[in-house]
Amino acid sequence: MKKGLMAVGIMGALFTGVLGTAMPAEAAWSNLEQSLYEKGTFIGWADTNSFEVRLSSGKYMVFRSSNDWYEKNLKPGTTYTYYYSVNKYGQNIISKIQK
C-alpha cells in the first residue's frame, strides 16, 4: 500500500511538472507578436518613452521605447527605418531603429 501511494505521488509530481512547463510555453506561443517595420521621418519626443514619426504616406505613428540612447541620438527631420511590434495594449514597441 505504501509503495502504491508513493507511485501515485511520483506520477502526480511528474504530471504536474509536465503541465507546469507546457503552460508557459503555450502562453508564449499565444502571445507571439508580429515584427513590423516602417520608414519615416523622426518628428520628436512626446514624453520620455514615446516619440512621433511621419511616414512618407503622410500618416503619423507613435512609437514607444525606454532606450535612453535613442532619446540622446535621434535627430528631428532625419529619416530612419523603425522595427517594432504591437503589444497587447496596441502600443508600437521599438525593437530596432536603422538609419
Tab-separated table of C-alpha atoms in Angstrom:
chain	number	residue	atom	x	y	z
A	1	MET	CA	0.000	0.000	0.000
A	2	LYS	CA	2.815	2.423	0.908
A	3	LYS	CA	4.584	1.724	-2.410
A	4	GLY	CA	1.335	2.307	-4.295
A	5	LEU	CA	0.779	5.686	-2.658
A	6	MET	CA	4.388	6.639	-3.330
A	7	ALA	CA	3.981	5.695	-7.020
A	8	VAL	CA	0.796	7.778	-7.249
A	9	GLY	CA	2.610	10.723	-5.629
A	10	ILE	CA	5.536	10.437	-8.048
A	11	MET	CA	3.201	10.197	-11.039
A	12	GLY	CA	1.299	13.236	-9.799
A	13	ALA	CA	4.514	15.227	-9.424
A	14	LEU	CA	5.663	14.233	-12.898
A	15	PHE	CA	2.295	15.062	-14.416
A	16	THR	CA	2.192	18.436	-12.653
A	17	GLY	CA	5.758	19.179	-13.718
A	18	VAL	CA	4.955	18.441	-17.350
A	19	LEU	CA	1.873	20.632	-17.287
A	20	GLY	CA	3.755	23.333	-15.389
A	21	THR	CA	6.353	23.581	-18.148
A	22	ALA	CA	3.863	23.219	-21.000
A	23	MET	CA	1.588	26.034	-19.872
A	24	PRO	CA	4.127	28.916	-20.084
A	25	ALA	CA	5.331	27.712	-23.493
A	26	GLU	CA	1.746	27.568	-24.719
A	27	ALA	CA	1.115	31.054	-23.350
A	28	ALA	CA	4.247	32.345	-25.087
A	29	TRP	CA	3.017	30.994	-28.423
A	30	SER	CA	-0.400	32.554	-27.946
A	31	ASN	CA	1.192	35.984	-27.237
A	32	LEU	CA	3.521	35.832	-30.237
A	33	GLU	CA	3.934	39.353	-31.589
A	34	GLN	CA	4.365	40.097	-35.260
A	35	SER	CA	7.514	42.027	-36.193
A	36	LEU	CA	6.802	45.031	-38.435
A	37	TYR	CA	8.741	47.953	-39.873
A	38	GLU	CA	8.051	51.429	-41.228
A	39	LYS	CA	10.282	54.072	-42.781
A	40	GLY	CA	9.614	57.636	-41.720
A	41	THR	CA	10.934	60.968	-40.511
A	42	PHE	CA	11.548	61.418	-36.803
A	43	ILE	CA	9.449	64.367	-35.543
A	44	GLY	CA	10.254	64.451	-31.838
A	45	TRP	CA	9.610	63.078	-28.369
A	46	ALA	CA	6.118	63.237	-26.874
A	47	ASP	CA	7.431	62.167	-23.454
A	48	THR	CA	10.416	60.181	-22.137
A	49	ASN	CA	9.151	56.915	-23.670
A	50	SER	CA	7.122	57.950	-26.747
A	51	PHE	CA	8.062	59.655	-29.978
A	52	GLU	CA	6.294	60.632	-33.181
A	53	VAL	CA	7.218	59.720	-36.757
A	54	ARG	CA	5.764	60.948	-40.065
A	55	LEU	CA	5.617	58.273	-42.762
A	56	SER	CA	6.009	59.040	-46.479
A	57	SER	CA	2.245	58.446	-46.869
A	58	GLY	CA	1.632	61.425	-44.583
A	59	LYS	CA	0.402	59.190	-41.765
A	60	TYR	CA	1.761	59.800	-38.253
A	61	MET	CA	2.727	56.989	-35.882
A	62	VAL	CA	3.719	56.984	-32.234
A	63	PHE	CA	6.378	54.515	-31.077
A	64	ARG	CA	7.467	53.603	-27.552
A	65	SER	CA	10.966	52.822	-26.323
A	66	SER	CA	12.734	53.000	-22.978
A	67	ASN	CA	16.175	53.036	-24.645
A	68	ASP	CA	17.998	56.204	-23.467
A	69	TRP	CA	20.374	56.027	-26.443
A	70	TYR	CA	17.501	56.790	-28.826
A	71	GLU	CA	16.469	59.819	-26.793
A	72	LYS	CA	20.001	61.247	-26.990
A	73	ASN	CA	20.802	60.381	-30.621
A	74	LEU	CA	17.669	60.538	-32.800
A	75	LYS	CA	17.604	63.816	-34.677
A	76	PRO	CA	14.367	65.560	-35.728
A	77	GLY	CA	13.942	65.702	-39.520
A	78	THR	CA	16.068	62.573	-40.066
A	79	THR	CA	14.615	59.530	-41.838
A	80	TYR	CA	15.004	56.138	-40.154
A	81	THR	CA	13.578	52.636	-40.504
A	82	TYR	CA	11.691	51.649	-37.349
A	83	TYR	CA	11.363	47.938	-36.483
A	84	TYR	CA	8.617	47.315	-33.962
A	85	SER	CA	5.952	45.005	-32.620
A	86	VAL	CA	2.483	45.762	-31.322
A	87	ASN	CA	1.878	44.723	-27.728
A	88	LYS	CA	-1.422	43.574	-26.238
A	89	TYR	CA	-2.340	47.207	-25.469
A	90	GLY	CA	-1.973	48.276	-29.113
A	91	GLN	CA	1.268	50.201	-28.479
A	92	ASN	CA	4.056	50.168	-31.087
A	93	ILE	CA	7.148	48.952	-29.210
A	94	ILE	CA	10.503	49.628	-30.909
A	95	SER	CA	12.917	46.728	-31.210
A	96	LYS	CA	15.446	48.436	-33.508
A	97	ILE	CA	15.985	51.686	-35.398
A	98	GLN	CA	18.174	51.815	-38.500
A	99	LYS	CA	19.385	54.911	-40.343
